[in-house]
Amino acid sequence: MNMNKASLEARHISLSYGSTEVLRDITLKIEPGEFFALLGPSGSGKSTLLRLIAGFNQHQRGELLVDGQDITGTPPHLRNVGMVFQNYALWPHMTVWDNVAFGLVERRESRDAIQRKVGAALELVGLQDYGQRRPGQLSGGQQQRVALARTIVIEPKLLLLDEPLSNLDKQLRVQMREELKNLQRKLGLTTIFVTHDQEEAMTTADRMAVLDKGILQQVGSAAGLYDFPSNRFVAGFVGTANLIDGEVVSAPGDALAFRATGLGELRFPRSDNTPAKGAAAMVFRPHQVHITVGDEQVDASRVWVNGLVESAEFLGEFSRYRVRVGEVAMVADQAHYAGLAMFAPGAPVRLGIDPTQVRFLDR
Ligand code: ADP
């Protein structure tokens, strides 16, 4: 199949329903061939944005460009954008083959072309032997592949997927994640998918946009967002984070002093991302915190605080501890191996934070 690779650009797009602003000044560029996720909690505006790209929603302000051309006024059927719906929307009374052929029949393509294209699409998704079945005779994962085949058969410029994996059970979801990614690579088609599941976005997408309350919070790769969140929302939504409020106070030399609320003053080496002075929040990940008992020899490069274990969760690969430090609760993960005893609730421990992994955010 002959796949296009289009770019998509949103410029200052806003959309309201009555007095409710659902999308606020969204500016975003998706590169040709990218596998791009729109990630955010329920109600953040992801589906509205996806439907807007498909042409089912209309923005009141801003421009929407495909390959540099404004498609704001173009009706959905002339956009050449393929969308796979969350429930797949297959026709139960039609065979798999007829479901996939439908869009081509509508476009009045020749019998030969239909034969060839449907065959190729079914082969791409690995369902070449299932053409005569009906959707009800397929598993959830297979139904989804039919929905995909039906969409890519029309050779769209953009492929849009609305929560593509949410209808599948957990195990299949992980397997389909991989399949979806491979298929997208094979097609090279610019693909935009909506998900509320950060793990799903992180494992499949090249880049993602995080949305909250209709506002674009940050765009980047999984590691980029995880390592360098630009605000509190992203820090908390992409992965698990320790977020501690406080104030940057002056410090001698190349040290930085952070007066953590409810905890006291901590000293860090100054780095590029440290704010000059004033209200801030420090962010670090649970696995960057070393947890140990008081008398163990400690790594002097870490910033150490004392605390009491509040709760412990054994998760197999690691154990997750909630530790009270002053008035603050910190989360620390400890990699697990057979024979490693866990700290019990109430146990006094020391937490060593790796200062190179701490980010400071303006509040
Ligand atoms: P998400 O996909 O992130 O869960 P949506 O884009 O579906 O979020 O919805 C964003 C917000 O817009 C929600 O608050 C929702 O209630 C509102 N909304 C969506 N569609 C409509 C509509 N047709 N009329 C009024 N409000 C809507």
JSON list of N, CA and C in Angstrom, two decimals, residues 225-260:
[
{"chain": "A", "resi": 225, "resn": "LEU", "atom": "N", "xyz": [9.74, 13.80, 29.15]},
{"chain": "A", "resi": 225, "resn": "LEU", "atom": "CA", "xyz": [8.71, 14.25, 30.10]},
{"chain": "A", "resi": 225, "resn": "LEU", "atom": "C", "xyz": [8.98, 13.70, 31.50]},
{"chain": "A", "resi": 226, "resn": "TYR", "atom": "N", "xyz": [9.44, 12.46, 31.54]},
{"chain": "A", "resi": 226, "resn": "TYR", "atom": "CA", "xyz": [9.70, 11.82, 32.83]},
{"chain": "A", "resi": 226, "resn": "TYR", "atom": "C", "xyz": [10.89, 12.47, 33.54]},
{"chain": "A", "resi": 227, "resn": "ASP", "atom": "N", "xyz": [11.94, 12.73, 32.79]},
{"chain": "A", "resi": 227, "resn": "ASP", "atom": "CA", "xyz": [13.16, 13.27, 33.40]},
{"chain": "A", "resi": 227, "resn": "ASP", "atom": "C", "xyz": [13.09, 14.77, 33.64]},
{"chain": "A", "resi": 228, "resn": "PHE", "atom": "N", "xyz": [12.40, 15.47, 32.74]},
{"chain": "A", "resi": 228, "resn": "PHE", "atom": "CA", "xyz": [12.36, 16.93, 32.85]},
{"chain": "A", "resi": 228, "resn": "PHE", "atom": "C", "xyz": [10.94, 17.46, 32.73]},
{"chain": "A", "resi": 229, "resn": "PRO", "atom": "N", "xyz": [10.07, 17.10, 33.67]},
{"chain": "A", "resi": 229, "resn": "PRO", "atom": "CA", "xyz": [8.71, 17.65, 33.64]},
{"chain": "A", "resi": 229, "resn": "PRO", "atom": "C", "xyz": [8.78, 19.16, 33.81]},
{"chain": "A", "resi": 230, "resn": "SER", "atom": "N", "xyz": [7.93, 19.88, 33.07]},
{"chain": "A", "resi": 230, "resn": "SER", "atom": "CA", "xyz": [8.03, 21.34, 33.15]},
{"chain": "A", "resi": 230, "resn": "SER", "atom": "C", "xyz": [7.08, 21.93, 34.18]},
{"chain": "A", "resi": 231, "resn": "ASN", "atom": "N", "xyz": [6.17, 21.12, 34.70]},
{"chain": "A", "resi": 231, "resn": "ASN", "atom": "CA", "xyz": [5.32, 21.63, 35.77]},
{"chain": "A", "resi": 231, "resn": "ASN", "atom": "C", "xyz": [4.85, 20.49, 36.68]},
{"chain": "A", "resi": 232, "resn": "ARG", "atom": "N", "xyz": [4.13, 20.86, 37.71]},
{"chain": "A", "resi": 232, "resn": "ARG", "atom": "CA", "xyz": [3.71, 19.89, 38.72]},
{"chain": "A", "resi": 232, "resn": "ARG", "atom": "C", "xyz": [2.76, 18.85, 38.14]},
{"chain": "A", "resi": 233, "resn": "PHE", "atom": "N", "xyz": [1.87, 19.31, 37.25]},
{"chain": "A", "resi": 233, "resn": "PHE", "atom": "CA", "xyz": [0.91, 18.37, 36.70]},
{"chain": "A", "resi": 233, "resn": "PHE", "atom": "C", "xyz": [1.62, 17.25, 35.94]},
{"chain": "A", "resi": 234, "resn": "VAL", "atom": "N", "xyz": [2.54, 17.62, 35.07]},
{"chain": "A", "resi": 234, "resn": "VAL", "atom": "CA", "xyz": [3.25, 16.62, 34.26]},
{"chain": "A", "resi": 234, "resn": "VAL", "atom": "C", "xyz": [4.09, 15.71, 35.17]},
{"chain": "A", "resi": 235, "resn": "ALA", "atom": "N", "xyz": [4.73, 16.30, 36.16]},
{"chain": "A", "resi": 235, "resn": "ALA", "atom": "CA", "xyz": [5.55, 15.51, 37.09]},
{"chain": "A", "resi": 235, "resn": "ALA", "atom": "C", "xyz": [4.71, 14.42, 37.75]},
{"chain": "A", "resi": 236, "resn": "GLY", "atom": "N", "xyz": [3.48, 14.77, 38.14]},
{"chain": "A", "resi": 236, "resn": "GLY", "atom": "CA", "xyz": [2.64, 13.83, 38.85]},
{"chain": "A", "resi": 236, "resn": "GLY", "atom": "C", "xyz": [1.91, 12.86, 37.92]},
{"chain": "A", "resi": 237, "resn": "PHE", "atom": "N", "xyz": [1.69, 13.27, 36.68]},
{"chain": "A", "resi": 237, "resn": "PHE", "atom": "CA", "xyz": [0.88, 12.44, 35.77]},
{"chain": "A", "resi": 237, "resn": "PHE", "atom": "C", "xyz": [1.73, 11.44, 35.01]},
{"chain": "A", "resi": 238, "resn": "VAL", "atom": "N", "xyz": [2.94, 11.83, 34.65]},
{"chain": "A", "resi": 238, "resn": "VAL", "atom": "CA", "xyz": [3.83, 10.93, 33.91]},
{"chain": "A", "resi": 238, "resn": "VAL", "atom": "C", "xyz": [4.76, 10.27, 34.91]},
{"chain": "A", "resi": 239, "resn": "GLY", "atom": "N", "xyz": [4.41, 9.07, 35.34]},
{"chain": "A", "resi": 239, "resn": "GLY", "atom": "CA", "xyz": [5.19, 8.38, 36.37]},
{"chain": "A", "resi": 239, "resn": "GLY", "atom": "C", "xyz": [4.79, 8.85, 37.76]},
{"chain": "A", "resi": 240, "resn": "THR", "atom": "N", "xyz": [5.45, 8.25, 38.75]},
{"chain": "A", "resi": 240, "resn": "THR", "atom": "CA", "xyz": [5.19, 8.61, 40.15]},
{"chain": "A", "resi": 240, "resn": "THR", "atom": "C", "xyz": [6.26, 9.61, 40.58]},
{"chain": "A", "resi": 241, "resn": "ALA", "atom": "N", "xyz": [5.85, 10.63, 41.31]},
{"chain": "A", "resi": 241, "resn": "ALA", "atom": "CA", "xyz": [6.82, 11.66, 41.67]},
{"chain": "A", "resi": 241, "resn": "ALA", "atom": "C", "xyz": [6.71, 12.03, 43.14]},
{"chain": "A", "resi": 242, "resn": "ASN", "atom": "N", "xyz": [7.83, 12.37, 43.74]},
{"chain": "A", "resi": 242, "resn": "ASN", "atom": "CA", "xyz": [7.84, 13.09, 45.00]},
{"chain": "A", "resi": 242, "resn": "ASN", "atom": "C", "xyz": [7.85, 14.57, 44.65]},
{"chain": "A", "resi": 243, "resn": "LEU", "atom": "N", "xyz": [6.90, 15.30, 45.20]},
{"chain": "A", "resi": 243, "resn": "LEU", "atom": "CA", "xyz": [6.79, 16.74, 44.92]},
{"chain": "A", "resi": 243, "resn": "LEU", "atom": "C", "xyz": [6.78, 17.45, 46.25]},
{"chain": "A", "resi": 244, "resn": "ILE", "atom": "N", "xyz": [7.79, 18.23, 46.49]},
{"chain": "A", "resi": 244, "resn": "ILE", "atom": "CA", "xyz": [7.89, 18.89, 47.79]},
{"chain": "A", "resi": 244, "resn": "ILE", "atom": "C", "xyz": [8.00, 20.40, 47.60]},
{"chain": "A", "resi": 245, "resn": "ASP", "atom": "N", "xyz": [7.08, 21.11, 48.20]},
{"chain": "A", "resi": 245, "resn": "ASP", "atom": "CA", "xyz": [7.06, 22.57, 48.10]},
{"chain": "A", "resi": 245, "resn": "ASP", "atom": "C", "xyz": [8.12, 23.17, 49.00]},
{"chain": "A", "resi": 246, "resn": "GLY", "atom": "N", "xyz": [8.53, 24.35, 48.64]},
{"chain": "A", "resi": 246, "resn": "GLY", "atom": "CA", "xyz": [9.49, 25.04, 49.48]},
{"chain": "A", "resi": 246, "resn": "GLY", "atom": "C", "xyz": [9.95, 26.32, 48.84]},
{"chain": "A", "resi": 247, "resn": "GLU", "atom": "N", "xyz": [11.15, 26.72, 49.23]},
{"chain": "A", "resi": 247, "resn": "GLU", "atom": "CA", "xyz": [11.65, 28.00, 48.79]},
{"chain": "A", "resi": 247, "resn": "GLU", "atom": "C", "xyz": [13.16, 27.88, 48.58]},
{"chain": "A", "resi": 248, "resn": "VAL", "atom": "N", "xyz": [13.60, 28.40, 47.47]},
{"chain": "A", "resi": 248, "resn": "VAL", "atom": "CA", "xyz": [15.04, 28.45, 47.24]},
{"chain": "A", "resi": 248, "resn": "VAL", "atom": "C", "xyz": [15.58, 29.66, 47.98]},
{"chain": "A", "resi": 249, "resn": "VAL", "atom": "N", "xyz": [16.52, 29.41, 48.88]},
{"chain": "A", "resi": 249, "resn": "VAL", "atom": "CA", "xyz": [17.12, 30.53, 49.62]},
{"chain": "A", "resi": 249, "resn": "VAL", "atom": "C", "xyz": [18.58, 30.63, 49.21]},
{"chain": "A", "resi": 250, "resn": "SER", "atom": "N", "xyz": [19.18, 31.76, 49.46]},
{"chain": "A", "resi": 250, "resn": "SER", "atom": "CA", "xyz": [20.55, 31.95, 49.00]},
{"chain": "A", "resi": 250, "resn": "SER", "atom": "C", "xyz": [21.49, 30.97, 49.71]},
{"chain": "A", "resi": 251, "resn": "ALA", "atom": "N", "xyz": [22.54, 30.63, 49.02]},
{"chain": "A", "resi": 251, "resn": "ALA", "atom": "CA", "xyz": [23.50, 29.69, 49.60]},
{"chain": "A", "resi": 251, "resn": "ALA", "atom": "C", "xyz": [24.89, 30.08, 49.15]},
{"chain": "A", "resi": 252, "resn": "PRO", "atom": "N", "xyz": [25.88, 29.78, 49.97]},
{"chain": "A", "resi": 252, "resn": "PRO", "atom": "CA", "xyz": [27.23, 30.16, 49.60]},
{"chain": "A", "resi": 252, "resn": "PRO", "atom": "C", "xyz": [27.78, 29.30, 48.46]},
{"chain": "A", "resi": 253, "resn": "GLY", "atom": "N", "xyz": [28.63, 29.89, 47.66]},
{"chain": "A", "resi": 253, "resn": "GLY", "atom": "CA", "xyz": [29.35, 29.15, 46.61]},
{"chain": "A", "resi": 253, "resn": "GLY", "atom": "C", "xyz": [28.43, 28.55, 45.58]},
{"chain": "A", "resi": 254, "resn": "ASP", "atom": "N", "xyz": [28.73, 27.32, 45.18]},
{"chain": "A", "resi": 254, "resn": "ASP", "atom": "CA", "xyz": [27.93, 26.71, 44.12]},
{"chain": "A", "resi": 254, "resn": "ASP", "atom": "C", "xyz": [26.87, 25.76, 44.68]},
{"chain": "A", "resi": 255, "resn": "ALA", "atom": "N", "xyz": [26.54, 25.93, 45.96]},
{"chain": "A", "resi": 255, "resn": "ALA", "atom": "CA", "xyz": [25.47, 25.13, 46.55]},
{"chain": "A", "resi": 255, "resn": "ALA", "atom": "C", "xyz": [24.14, 25.88, 46.43]},
{"chain": "A", "resi": 256, "resn": "LEU", "atom": "N", "xyz": [23.08, 25.09, 46.50]},
{"chain": "A", "resi": 256, "resn": "LEU", "atom": "CA", "xyz": [21.75, 25.67, 46.50]},
{"chain": "A", "resi": 256, "resn": "LEU", "atom": "C", "xyz": [21.04, 25.18, 47.75]},
{"chain": "A", "resi": 257, "resn": "ALA", "atom": "N", "xyz": [20.43, 26.10, 48.46]},
{"chain": "A", "resi": 257, "resn": "ALA", "atom": "CA", "xyz": [19.70, 25.68, 49.65]},
{"chain": "A", "resi": 257, "resn": "ALA", "atom": "C", "xyz": [18.21, 25.76, 49.37]},
{"chain": "A", "resi": 258, "resn": "PHE", "atom": "N", "xyz": [17.53, 24.67, 49.66]},
{"chain": "A", "resi": 258, "resn": "PHE", "atom": "CA", "xyz": [16.09, 24.60, 49.46]},
{"chain": "A", "resi": 258, "resn": "PHE", "atom": "C", "xyz": [15.44, 24.42, 50.81]},
{"chain": "A", "resi": 259, "resn": "ARG", "atom": "N", "xyz": [14.62, 25.39, 51.20]},
{"chain": "A", "resi": 259, "resn": "ARG", "atom": "CA", "xyz": [13.91, 25.27, 52.47]},
{"chain": "A", "resi": 259, "resn": "ARG", "atom": "C", "xyz": [12.60, 24.55, 52.21]},
{"chain": "A", "resi": 260, "resn": "ALA", "atom": "N", "xyz": [12.59, 23.25, 52.45]},
{"chain": "A", "resi": 260, "resn": "ALA", "atom": "CA", "xyz": [11.43, 22.43, 52.14]},
{"chain": "A", "resi": 260, "resn": "ALA", "atom": "C", "xyz": [10.37, 22.60, 53.22]}
]
